[in-house]
Coordinates of C-alpha atoms in Angstrom, one line a residue:
Chain J
X1 CA 0.0 0.0 0.0
X2 CA 2.6 2.5 -1.1
X3 CA -0.2 4.9 -2.1
X4 CA -1.7 5.3 1.3
X5 CA 1.7 5.9 2.8
X6 CA 2.6 8.7 0.4
X7 CA -0.8 10.3 1.1
X8 CA -0.4 9.9 4.9
X9 CA 2.9 11.7 5.1
X10 CA 1.7 15.2 4.0
X11 CA -1.4 14.7 6.2
X12 CA 0.7 14.0 9.3
X13 CA 3.1 16.8 8.4
X14 CA 0.2 19.2 8.3
X15 CA -1.0 17.9 11.7
X16 CA 2.5 18.5 13.1
X17 CA 2.4 22.1 11.8
X18 CA -1.0 22.6 13.4
X19 CA 0.3 21.2 16.7
X20 CA 3.2 23.7 16.6
X21 CA 0.8 26.5 15.9
X22 CA -1.3 25.6 18.9
X23 CA 1.7 25.2 21.2
X24 CA 3.1 28.6 20.2
X25 CA -0.4 30.1 20.6
X26 CA -0.6 28.6 24.1
X27 CA 2.7 30.2 25.0
X28 CA 1.6 33.6 23.8
X29 CA -1.7 33.2 25.7
X30 CA 0.3 32.4 28.9
X31 CA 2.6 35.3 28.3
X32 CA -0.3 37.7 27.8
X33 CA -1.9 36.5 31.0
X34 CA -4.7 34.2 29.7
X35 CA -5.5 30.6 30.5
X36 CA -4.7 28.6 27.4
X37 CA -6.7 25.5 28.4
X38 CA -9.8 27.6 29.0
X39 CA -9.3 29.4 25.7
X40 CA -8.7 26.2 23.6
X41 CA -11.7 24.4 25.2
X42 CA -13.9 27.3 24.2
X43 CA -12.3 27.5 20.8
X44 CA -12.7 23.8 19.8
X45 CA -15.8 23.1 22.0
X46 CA -17.8 25.3 19.7
X47 CA -17.6 22.8 16.8
X48 CA -19.4 20.2 18.9
X49 CA -22.6 22.1 19.1
X50 CA -25.1 22.0 16.1
X51 CA -24.9 25.8 15.8
X52 CA -21.2 25.9 16.1
X53 CA -20.7 23.1 13.5
X54 CA -23.0 24.8 11.0
X55 CA -21.1 28.0 11.5
X56 CA -17.8 26.2 11.0
X57 CA -18.9 24.9 7.7
X58 CA -20.3 28.3 6.7
X59 CA -16.9 29.8 7.6
X60 CA -15.2 27.1 5.6
X61 CA -17.1 27.9 2.4
X62 CA -15.3 31.0 1.1
X63 CA -11.9 29.9 2.3
X64 CA -12.1 26.5 0.5
X65 CA -12.7 28.5 -2.7
X66 CA -10.0 31.1 -2.1
X67 CA -7.6 28.2 -1.1
X68 CA -8.3 26.7 -4.5
X69 CA -7.0 29.9 -6.1
X70 CA -3.7 29.6 -4.4
X71 CA -3.5 25.8 -4.7
X72 CA -4.1 25.9 -8.5
X73 CA -1.5 28.6 -8.8
X74 CA 1.0 26.6 -6.7
X75 CA 0.4 23.5 -8.8
X76 CA 1.4 25.6 -11.9
X77 CA 4.5 27.0 -10.1
X78 CA 2.9 30.3 -9.2
X79 CA 2.4 32.1 -5.8
X80 CA -0.9 33.7 -6.6
X81 CA -1.8 35.9 -3.6
X82 CA -4.5 37.8 -5.4
X83 CA -7.5 35.9 -4.1
X84 CA -8.2 38.7 -1.6
X85 CA -9.0 41.4 -4.0
X86 CA -10.9 39.0 -6.3
X87 CA -13.3 38.2 -3.5
X88 CA -14.4 41.9 -3.2
X89 CA -15.2 42.2 -6.9
X90 CA -16.9 38.8 -7.0
X91 CA -19.2 40.0 -4.2
X92 CA -19.8 43.4 -5.7
X93 CA -20.6 42.0 -9.1
X94 CA -23.0 39.4 -7.7
X95 CA -24.9 42.2 -5.9
X96 CA -25.1 44.3 -9.1
X97 CA -26.2 41.5 -11.3
X98 CA -28.7 39.9 -8.9
X99 CA -30.3 43.3 -8.5
X100 CA -30.7 43.7 -12.2
X101 CA -31.8 40.1 -12.8
X102 CA -33.1 38.6 -9.6
X103 CA -31.9 35.0 -9.8
X104 CA -29.2 32.8 -8.4
X105 CA -27.5 32.0 -11.7
X106 CA -26.9 35.6 -12.5
X107 CA -25.2 36.1 -9.1
X108 CA -22.9 33.1 -9.7
X109 CA -22.2 34.3 -13.2
X110 CA -21.3 37.8 -11.8
X111 CA -18.8 36.3 -9.3
X112 CA -17.2 34.1 -12.0
X113 CA -16.9 36.9 -14.5
X114 CA -15.5 39.4 -12.1
X115 CA -13.0 36.9 -10.8
X116 CA -11.8 35.8 -14.3
X117 CA -11.5 39.4 -15.5
X118 CA -9.7 40.7 -12.4
X119 CA -7.3 37.7 -12.3
X120 CA -6.6 38.1 -16.1
X121 CA -4.6 41.3 -15.2
X122 CA -1.8 39.6 -13.2
X123 CA -1.9 36.7 -15.8
X124 CA -1.3 39.1 -18.7
X125 CA 1.4 41.0 -16.8
X126 CA 3.1 37.7 -16.0
X127 CA 2.9 36.2 -19.5
X128 CA 3.6 39.4 -21.5
X129 CA 6.0 41.4 -19.2
X130 CA 7.3 38.7 -16.9
X131 CA 6.0 40.5 -13.8
X132 CA 6.4 38.5 -10.6
X133 CA 2.9 37.5 -9.5
X134 CA 3.7 38.0 -5.8
X135 CA 4.3 41.7 -6.3
X136 CA 1.5 42.2 -8.9
X137 CA -1.3 40.4 -7.0
X138 CA -0.5 42.2 -3.8
X139 CA -0.6 45.6 -5.5
X140 CA -3.9 44.5 -7.2
X141 CA -5.2 43.6 -3.8
X142 CA -4.6 47.1 -2.5
X143 CA -6.1 48.6 -5.7
X144 CA -9.1 46.3 -5.3
X145 CA -9.5 47.4 -1.7
X146 CA -9.7 51.1 -2.6
X147 CA -11.8 50.7 -5.7
X148 CA -14.1 48.3 -3.8
X149 CA -14.6 51.0 -1.1
X150 CA -15.5 53.5 -3.8
X151 CA -18.0 51.1 -5.4
X152 CA -19.5 50.3 -2.0
X153 CA -20.5 54.0 -1.7
X154 CA -22.3 53.8 -5.1
X155 CA -24.2 50.7 -3.9
X156 CA -25.1 52.1 -0.5
X157 CA -28.4 50.9 0.9
X158 CA -30.6 54.0 1.3
X159 CA -32.2 52.5 4.4
X160 CA -29.1 51.4 6.2
X161 CA -25.8 53.2 6.6
X162 CA -23.7 50.2 7.4
X163 CA -24.2 48.1 4.2
X164 CA -24.9 47.9 0.5
X165 CA -28.2 47.1 -1.1
X166 CA -29.0 43.4 -0.5
X167 CA -29.2 40.5 -2.8
X168 CA -33.0 40.2 -3.7
X169 CA -34.8 37.3 -2.1
X170 CA -35.2 35.4 -5.4
X171 CA -31.4 35.2 -5.7
X172 CA -30.6 34.0 -2.2
X173 CA -29.2 30.5 -1.7
X174 CA -31.4 28.1 0.4
X175 CA -30.2 27.4 3.9
X176 CA -29.1 23.8 4.9
X177 CA -29.9 24.4 8.6
X178 CA -32.7 26.8 9.3
X179 CA -31.8 29.9 11.4
X180 CA -28.1 29.2 10.7
X181 CA -25.6 30.8 8.3
X182 CA -25.0 27.5 6.6
X183 CA -26.4 27.6 3.0
X184 CA -26.1 25.4 0.0
X185 CA -23.0 27.5 -0.8
X186 CA -21.0 25.0 1.3
X187 CA -22.0 22.1 -1.0
X188 CA -21.2 24.2 -4.0
X189 CA -17.7 25.0 -2.6
X190 CA -17.0 21.3 -2.0
X191 CA -18.2 20.5 -5.5
X192 CA -15.9 23.1 -7.0
X193 CA -13.0 21.6 -5.1
X194 CA -13.9 18.1 -6.4
X195 CA -14.0 19.6 -9.9
X196 CA -10.6 21.2 -9.4
X197 CA -9.3 17.8 -8.3
X198 CA -10.8 16.2 -11.5
X199 CA -9.4 19.0 -13.6
X200 CA -5.9 18.6 -12.2
X201 CA -5.5 14.9 -12.3
X202 CA -8.0 13.6 -15.0
X203 CA -7.9 16.2 -17.8
X204 CA -5.3 17.2 -20.4
X205 CA -5.4 20.8 -19.2
X206 CA -4.8 19.7 -15.7
X207 CA -1.8 17.6 -16.8
X208 CA -0.4 20.7 -18.6
X209 CA -0.9 22.9 -15.6
X210 CA 0.9 20.4 -13.3
X211 CA 3.8 19.7 -15.7
X212 CA 4.5 23.4 -16.2
X213 CA 4.5 23.8 -12.5
X214 CA 7.0 21.0 -12.0
X215 CA 9.5 21.9 -14.7
X216 CA 9.0 24.7 -17.2
X217 CA 11.6 23.5 -19.7
X218 CA 10.4 19.9 -19.5
X219 CA 6.9 21.2 -20.3
X220 CA 8.1 23.1 -23.3
X221 CA 10.1 20.1 -24.5
X222 CA 6.9 18.0 -24.2
X223 CA 5.0 20.4 -26.4
X224 CA 3.2 22.2 -23.6
X225 CA 3.0 25.9 -23.7
X226 CA 3.7 27.1 -20.1
X227 CA 2.3 30.6 -20.9
X228 CA -1.1 29.0 -21.7
X229 CA -0.9 27.0 -18.4
X230 CA -0.1 30.2 -16.5
X231 CA -3.1 32.0 -18.1
X232 CA -5.5 29.2 -17.3
X233 CA -4.2 28.8 -13.8
X234 CA -4.8 32.5 -13.0
X235 CA -8.2 32.6 -14.7
X236 CA -9.6 29.4 -13.1
X237 CA -8.2 30.6 -9.8
X238 CA -9.9 33.9 -10.3
X239 CA -13.2 32.1 -10.9
X240 CA -13.0 30.2 -7.7
X241 CA -12.3 33.3 -5.5
X242 CA -14.7 35.4 -7.4
X243 CA -17.3 32.7 -6.7
X244 CA -16.3 32.9 -3.0
X245 CA -17.3 36.5 -2.9
X246 CA -20.6 35.9 -4.8
X247 CA -21.6 33.0 -2.6
X248 CA -20.8 35.0 0.5
X249 CA -23.4 37.7 -0.3
X250 CA -25.9 35.3 -1.8
X251 CA -25.8 32.7 1.0
X252 CA -25.1 34.4 4.3
X253 CA -28.0 35.8 6.4
X254 CA -28.9 38.2 7.7
X255 CA -27.2 40.9 5.6
X256 CA -27.1 39.3 2.1
X257 CA -25.0 42.4 1.3
X258 CA -21.5 43.8 1.8
X259 CA -21.1 45.5 5.1
X260 CA -19.3 48.8 5.6
X261 CA -15.6 48.9 4.8
X262 CA -15.8 45.6 3.0
X263 CA -16.0 44.1 6.5
X264 CA -17.7 40.8 5.8
X265 CA -15.6 40.0 2.7
X266 CA -12.2 41.0 4.0
X267 CA -9.5 38.5 4.8
X268 CA -10.8 35.5 3.0
X269 CA -8.1 35.6 0.4
X270 CA -5.4 35.6 3.0
X271 CA -7.0 32.9 5.0
X272 CA -7.3 30.8 1.8
X273 CA -3.5 30.9 1.4
X274 CA -3.1 29.3 4.8
X275 CA -5.9 26.7 4.0
X276 CA -4.1 25.8 0.7
X277 CA -0.7 25.4 2.4
X278 CA -2.0 23.2 5.2
X279 CA -4.1 21.3 2.6
X280 CA -0.8 20.8 0.7
X281 CA -2.2 22.5 -2.4
X282 CA -4.4 19.4 -3.0
X283 CA -8.1 20.2 -3.7
X284 CA -9.3 17.4 -1.4
X285 CA -6.8 18.4 1.3
X286 CA -8.1 21.9 0.9
X287 CA -11.6 20.7 1.8
X288 CA -10.3 19.2 5.1
X289 CA -8.1 22.1 6.1
X290 CA -10.8 24.5 5.0
X291 CA -13.2 22.9 7.5
X292 CA -10.4 23.0 10.2
X293 CA -9.8 26.7 9.6
X294 CA -13.6 27.2 9.6
X295 CA -13.8 25.6 13.0
X296 CA -11.1 28.0 14.2
X297 CA -13.0 31.0 12.9
X298 CA -16.3 29.8 14.3
X299 CA -14.7 29.0 17.6
X300 CA -12.9 32.4 17.8
X301 CA -16.0 34.3 18.9
X302 CA -16.8 31.6 21.5
X303 CA -13.3 32.0 22.8
X304 CA -13.7 35.7 23.1
X305 CA -17.0 35.4 24.7
X306 CA -16.2 32.6 27.2
X307 CA -12.5 32.9 27.9
X308 CA -12.3 36.7 27.3
X309 CA -9.4 36.1 24.8
X310 CA -9.4 38.5 21.8
X311 CA -10.6 36.5 18.7
X312 CA -7.6 37.7 16.7
X313 CA -5.6 35.1 18.7
X314 CA -6.7 32.6 16.1
X315 CA -4.9 34.6 13.4
X316 CA -1.7 34.3 15.4
X317 CA -2.1 30.5 15.5
X318 CA -2.8 30.5 11.8
X319 CA 0.4 32.5 11.0
X320 CA 2.5 30.1 13.1
X321 CA 1.0 27.1 11.4
X322 CA 2.0 28.5 8.0
X323 CA 5.5 29.2 9.1
X324 CA 5.7 25.7 10.4
X325 CA 4.4 24.3 7.1
X326 CA 7.5 25.7 5.4
X327 CA 9.8 23.6 7.7
X328 CA 10.9 20.6 5.7
X329 CA 11.2 17.4 7.6
X330 CA 9.1 18.8 10.3
X331 CA 8.3 15.3 11.6
X332 CA 12.0 14.4 12.2
X333 CA 12.4 17.8 13.9
X334 CA 9.5 17.1 16.2
X335 CA 10.8 13.6 17.0
X336 CA 14.2 15.0 17.9
X337 CA 12.7 17.6 20.2
X338 CA 10.5 15.0 21.9
X339 CA 13.5 12.6 22.4
X340 CA 15.4 15.4 24.1
Chain U
X1 CA 3.7 77.7 -4.0
X2 CA 7.2 77.4 -2.6
X3 CA 5.7 76.0 0.6
X4 CA 3.7 73.4 -1.3
X5 CA 6.8 72.2 -3.2
X6 CA 8.8 72.0 0.0
X7 CA 5.9 70.1 1.7
X8 CA 5.9 67.6 -1.2
X9 CA 9.6 67.1 -1.1
X10 CA 9.8 66.8 2.7
X11 CA 6.8 64.6 2.6
X12 CA 8.3 62.3 0.0
X13 CA 11.6 62.1 2.0
X14 CA 9.6 61.3 5.2
X15 CA 7.5 58.6 3.5
X16 CA 10.5 57.0 1.7
X17 CA 12.2 55.8 4.9
X18 CA 10.5 52.5 5.5
X19 CA 10.5 51.6 1.8
X20 CA 14.1 52.5 1.3
X21 CA 15.3 50.7 4.4
X22 CA 13.4 47.6 3.5
X23 CA 14.5 47.7 -0.2
X24 CA 18.1 48.1 0.8
X25 CA 17.9 45.2 3.3
X26 CA 16.0 43.0 0.9
X27 CA 18.7 43.8 -1.8
X28 CA 21.4 42.5 0.5
X29 CA 19.4 39.4 1.4
X30 CA 18.7 38.6 -2.2
X31 CA 22.2 39.4 -3.3
X32 CA 23.2 36.5 -1.0
X33 CA 20.5 34.4 -2.5
X34 CA 17.7 34.5 0.1
X35 CA 14.2 35.7 -0.9
X36 CA 12.0 36.9 1.9
X37 CA 8.5 38.2 1.2
X38 CA 7.8 38.6 4.9
X39 CA 8.9 42.2 5.1
X40 CA 5.3 43.4 5.2
X41 CA 4.8 41.5 8.4
X42 CA 8.2 42.6 9.8
X43 CA 7.2 46.2 9.2
X44 CA 3.8 45.7 10.9
X45 CA 5.1 43.8 13.9
X46 CA 8.1 46.2 14.5
X47 CA 5.8 49.2 14.3
X48 CA 3.7 47.6 17.1
X49 CA 6.7 46.5 19.2
X50 CA 8.6 49.6 18.5
X51 CA 5.9 51.7 20.0
X52 CA 5.6 49.4 22.9
X53 CA 9.4 49.6 23.6
X54 CA 9.4 53.4 23.2
X55 CA 6.5 53.8 25.7
X56 CA 8.0 51.4 28.2
X57 CA 11.4 53.1 28.2
X58 CA 10.1 56.6 27.5
X59 CA 12.6 56.9 24.7
X60 CA 11.8 56.7 20.9
X61 CA 15.3 55.6 20.0
X62 CA 14.8 52.6 22.3
X63 CA 11.7 52.0 20.3
X64 CA 13.7 52.0 17.0
X65 CA 16.1 49.5 18.7
X66 CA 13.2 47.4 19.7
X67 CA 12.0 47.4 16.1
X68 CA 15.4 46.3 15.0
X69 CA 15.4 43.6 17.6
X70 CA 12.0 42.2 16.4
X71 CA 13.3 42.4 12.8
X72 CA 16.4 40.4 13.9
X73 CA 14.3 37.7 15.5
X74 CA 12.1 37.3 12.5
X75 CA 15.1 37.4 10.2
X76 CA 16.7 34.7 12.2
X77 CA 13.6 32.6 12.0
X78 CA 13.5 33.1 8.2
X79 CA 17.2 32.4 7.9
X80 CA 17.0 29.3 10.0
X81 CA 14.2 27.8 7.9
X82 CA 15.6 28.8 4.5
X83 CA 19.4 28.6 5.0
X84 CA 19.8 25.8 7.5
X85 CA 16.7 23.7 7.0
X86 CA 16.7 24.3 3.2
X87 CA 13.0 25.1 3.4
X88 CA 10.9 27.0 0.8
X89 CA 11.7 30.8 0.7
X90 CA 8.2 32.1 0.0
X91 CA 6.0 30.2 2.4
X92 CA 7.7 31.3 5.7
X93 CA 7.3 34.9 4.4
X94 CA 3.6 34.4 3.8
X95 CA 3.4 32.9 7.3
X96 CA 5.1 35.9 8.9
X97 CA 2.8 38.3 7.0
X98 CA -0.2 36.4 8.3
X99 CA 1.3 36.1 11.8
X100 CA 1.8 39.9 11.9
X101 CA -1.8 40.5 11.1
X102 CA -2.7 38.3 14.0
X103 CA -0.1 39.6 16.5
X104 CA -1.0 43.3 15.9
X105 CA -4.8 42.7 15.9
X106 CA -4.4 40.6 19.1
X107 CA -1.9 43.0 20.7
X108 CA -3.8 46.2 20.2
X109 CA -6.7 45.2 22.5
X110 CA -4.5 43.0 24.7
X111 CA -1.8 45.6 25.4
X112 CA -3.4 49.0 24.9
X113 CA -7.1 48.0 25.2
X114 CA -7.9 49.6 21.9
X115 CA -9.3 47.6 18.9
X116 CA -8.6 50.2 16.1
X117 CA -5.8 52.6 16.6
X118 CA -3.3 53.4 19.2
X119 CA -1.8 56.9 19.2
X120 CA 1.8 57.1 20.3
X121 CA 2.2 60.0 22.8
X122 CA 4.2 62.9 21.6
X123 CA 6.7 62.6 24.4
X124 CA 8.1 59.3 22.9
X125 CA 8.2 60.4 19.3
X126 CA 11.4 61.5 17.6
X127 CA 11.9 65.2 17.3
X128 CA 12.4 66.5 13.8
X129 CA 15.7 68.1 13.0
X130 CA 14.3 70.7 10.7
X131 CA 10.8 72.1 11.1
X132 CA 9.9 74.9 8.7
X133 CA 6.2 75.1 9.2
X134 CA 3.2 73.1 10.3
X135 CA 3.5 69.7 8.5
X136 CA 6.8 70.6 6.9
X137 CA 9.5 68.9 8.9
X138 CA 12.3 66.5 8.5
X139 CA 13.2 63.6 10.7
X140 CA 16.8 62.7 11.5
X141 CA 15.9 59.2 10.4
X142 CA 15.8 60.5 6.8
X143 CA 19.5 61.3 7.1
X144 CA 20.2 58.0 8.9
X145 CA 18.4 56.1 6.0
X146 CA 20.5 57.9 3.4
X147 CA 23.7 57.1 5.4
X148 CA 22.7 53.4 5.8
X149 CA 22.0 53.2 2.1
X150 CA 25.4 54.7 1.2
X151 CA 27.3 52.5 3.6
X152 CA 25.5 49.4 2.5
X153 CA 26.1 50.2 -1.1
X154 CA 29.8 50.8 -0.4
X155 CA 30.2 47.5 1.5
X156 CA 28.3 45.5 -1.1
X157 CA 30.3 46.7 -4.1
X158 CA 33.6 47.9 -2.7
X159 CA 34.7 45.5 0.1
X160 CA 35.7 41.9 0.3
X161 CA 32.7 41.2 2.5
X162 CA 30.4 42.5 -0.2
X163 CA 32.1 40.4 -2.8
X164 CA 31.5 37.3 -0.6
X165 CA 27.9 38.2 -0.1
X166 CA 27.4 38.5 -3.8
X167 CA 29.3 35.4 -4.5
X168 CA 27.1 33.2 -2.3
X169 CA 24.1 34.5 -4.2
X170 CA 25.5 34.2 -7.7
X171 CA 27.4 31.0 -7.5
X172 CA 27.3 29.2 -4.1
X173 CA 29.1 26.1 -5.4
X174 CA 32.1 28.2 -6.4
X175 CA 32.0 30.2 -3.2
X176 CA 31.9 27.0 -1.3
X177 CA 34.9 25.6 -3.2
X178 CA 36.8 28.8 -2.3
X179 CA 36.2 28.0 1.3
X180 CA 33.5 30.5 2.1
X181 CA 30.9 29.5 4.6
X182 CA 27.9 29.9 2.3
X183 CA 25.3 29.3 5.1
X184 CA 26.9 31.9 7.4
X185 CA 26.9 34.7 4.8
X186 CA 23.3 33.9 3.7
X187 CA 22.1 33.8 7.2
X188 CA 23.7 37.1 8.2
X189 CA 22.5 38.8 5.0
X190 CA 18.9 37.7 5.7
X191 CA 19.1 38.9 9.3
X192 CA 20.6 42.3 8.1
X193 CA 17.7 42.7 5.7
X194 CA 15.1 42.0 8.4
X195 CA 16.9 44.3 10.9
X196 CA 16.6 47.2 8.4
X197 CA 13.0 46.5 7.9
X198 CA 12.5 46.4 11.7
X199 CA 13.9 49.9 12.0
X200 CA 11.7 51.0 9.1
X201 CA 8.6 49.6 10.9
X202 CA 9.4 51.2 14.3
X203 CA 10.0 54.5 12.4
X204 CA 6.4 54.5 11.3
X205 CA 5.0 54.3 14.8
X206 CA 7.5 56.3 16.9
X207 CA 8.4 58.9 14.3
X208 CA 6.5 59.4 11.0
X209 CA 2.9 58.4 11.6
X210 CA 2.8 58.2 15.4
X211 CA 0.2 55.5 15.4
X212 CA -0.2 51.8 15.4
X213 CA -3.1 50.3 13.5
X214 CA -3.8 46.9 12.1
X215 CA -2.8 48.1 8.6
X216 CA -0.1 50.6 9.5
X217 CA 2.3 49.0 7.0
X218 CA -0.1 49.5 4.2
X219 CA 1.6 47.3 1.6
X220 CA 4.9 49.2 2.0
X221 CA 6.8 45.9 2.5
X222 CA 5.7 44.8 -0.9
X223 CA 6.3 48.1 -2.5
X224 CA 9.8 47.9 -1.1
X225 CA 10.2 44.5 -2.8
X226 CA 9.0 45.9 -6.1
X227 CA 11.4 48.8 -5.6
X228 CA 14.2 46.4 -5.0
X229 CA 13.5 44.7 -8.3
X230 CA 13.0 48.0 -10.1
X231 CA 16.4 49.1 -8.7
X232 CA 18.2 46.0 -10.0
X233 CA 19.1 44.9 -6.5
X234 CA 21.2 48.1 -6.1
X235 CA 20.9 50.1 -2.9
X236 CA 21.8 53.4 -4.4
X237 CA 19.2 53.1 -7.1
X238 CA 16.7 51.9 -4.4
X239 CA 17.2 55.2 -2.7
X240 CA 16.0 57.0 -5.9
X241 CA 13.1 54.6 -6.4
X242 CA 12.1 54.8 -2.8
X243 CA 12.0 58.6 -3.1
X244 CA 9.6 58.2 -6.0
X245 CA 7.3 55.8 -4.1
X246 CA 7.5 58.1 -1.1
X247 CA 6.4 60.9 -3.3
X248 CA 3.2 59.1 -4.5
X249 CA 2.6 57.7 -1.0
X250 CA 2.7 61.3 0.4
X251 CA 0.8 62.7 -2.5
X252 CA -2.1 60.3 -1.9
X253 CA -2.5 61.3 1.7
X254 CA -2.0 65.0 0.9
X255 CA -4.8 64.9 -1.7
X256 CA -7.0 63.1 0.8
X257 CA -6.9 66.3 3.0
X258 CA -7.4 68.6 0.0
X259 CA -11.2 69.1 -0.6
X260 CA -10.8 70.8 -3.9
X261 CA -9.0 67.9 -5.5
X262 CA -11.2 65.3 -3.7
X263 CA -14.2 66.8 -5.6
X264 CA -12.7 66.0 -9.0
X265 CA -11.1 62.6 -8.3
X266 CA -12.5 60.4 -5.5
X267 CA -9.9 59.9 -2.7
X268 CA -10.2 56.1 -3.0
X269 CA -8.7 56.4 -6.5
X270 CA -5.9 58.6 -5.3
X271 CA -5.1 56.1 -2.6
X272 CA -4.5 53.5 -5.3
X273 CA -1.7 55.7 -6.9
X274 CA 1.4 54.2 -5.1
X275 CA 0.2 50.7 -6.0
X276 CA -0.6 51.5 -9.6
X277 CA 2.8 53.3 -10.0
X278 CA 4.5 50.2 -8.6
X279 CA 2.7 48.0 -11.1
X280 CA 3.5 50.2 -14.0
X281 CA 7.2 50.6 -13.0
X282 CA 7.6 46.9 -12.4
X283 CA 5.9 45.9 -15.7
X284 CA 7.9 48.5 -17.6
X285 CA 11.3 47.6 -16.3
X286 CA 11.4 43.8 -15.9
X287 CA 13.6 42.2 -18.5
X288 CA 16.2 44.9 -18.2
X289 CA 17.3 43.8 -14.8
X290 CA 18.8 40.5 -13.7
X291 CA 18.3 38.8 -10.4
X292 CA 21.2 37.1 -8.6
X293 CA 21.6 33.7 -10.2
X294 CA 21.1 31.6 -7.2
X295 CA 18.4 33.8 -5.7
X296 CA 15.7 31.8 -4.0
X297 CA 17.4 28.5 -4.5
X298 CA 18.4 26.5 -1.4
X299 CA 22.0 25.5 -1.4
X300 CA 22.8 22.0 -0.4
X301 CA 26.4 20.8 -0.2
X302 CA 27.0 17.8 -2.3

């Protein structure tokens, strides 16, 4: 069973990274005068309630999709950090289109279109001018942030100062658990991840994407155009994070809108990078790590409420986990530490 | 009119400091072959801890040292993973950037009891050396930044130490064969880069802006990386590029306080200026500059 073993190793390595994140988080909690046991019990206990679990899955929905953006990029040899800005435009476009044509499909189409078009910018810059995507996508995130704030003012709800106009009722996604935030959007996100898996490992395009990611000159030698692979990787990645924004406004009660300062769509792109790295850039791994990060996000408020720990603590833990992911041979390292 | 021009020049000099320091540090690190994209996080965290150290000691210069110290620790972490463990260069940088978002967002309420913005008291902010009028002043850190740039440039291109740093980034195999300790030079260059960014971060909170917010670094770490590429990994040119970015950075905040311009162009569009300029510059210039050959590649002894 060589296959199971080769699948198990990255899984265990990610678990080790998570463990390091939690340990460092605990140390920071102690240092800041909090009780880490109490904090973590509140944090993870939340997922064992029906409400908490529904919220964890709802939180997992957008970050599974933005993680696919990064994972698809990484499989093509790119560090695509532009998911963040793409989410804003996906959400904005979905609001515009559903308010013109009040149905779900138009909202989804809006998210996909906005994502593909916005992500085509770094793709063209990369292919035509050789611009490093780390720099271009980060700059585009800041541009998206400011342009997004401007568009928000144009879409202001006349009845409420803190949000944009809402997605009309006919274009909202049905809830999976009544009175929760969990809508059918979660199933769609999982479906997209499975599709991404199918694309990468069972289609010609996916093969081309992966080969150009592994070795550009080998790809060229094998008759694959790496530039085409880069274009597709960006555009499909744009579609998934654009969709994340659209589903976020179409499937999350009570606002079904974008709140002031892009509040409810901010940060999903960055979280997605972490989800992708812990999921080892594998679409199916992304589903699992997306649910884990969703649990953290859902539990963060419980931790703030019950243990009085600022919910941002969770971000610290996430950051440490990512740094730990970069450590090669993390298992051997842990083993050495434990033996000592 | 004269006053406006002076305000723009002084403003650009003031705003260039964190970008130039980070670009110069990043250039040294990459000349030695280590890519670090975690400078955004280093700027953010050292802005936070710099203010904390300054307020604890009552001295802004201790704040700058504190920022340098935080930079050093983060540089050592990055160097440990990339140089000694041969890990990926980009992922730990992403991690540090995310970590910084968490640490500062967690630290603001935990330490100062404020969720949004902490204002650094005037008593622990660095006094300007020249102050011509309200809003037109120059910090001694501008001079320090120029000096650091000149010295770094001189060391990098005119001394044996600089030659060694560049050698381990261009051809580590050859450097190793000549008996150079590749890992040592790479590690030290990485730490140097992070220390400069740490000073730049603390400068934002204890000198220039005088505040700590969750987004005080505002993408300047990434602008610095873009500036480093634009300058061809050359500290002296990074000073010029940094001045240009500083100009647009200052211009966007200047326009934001100028109602007559705001009426014509929305302030949100002006705020995108530094980022758009960065994009244009980077896409216009790439192809003419060359990165150090072994940049971003882990070196394993055979």
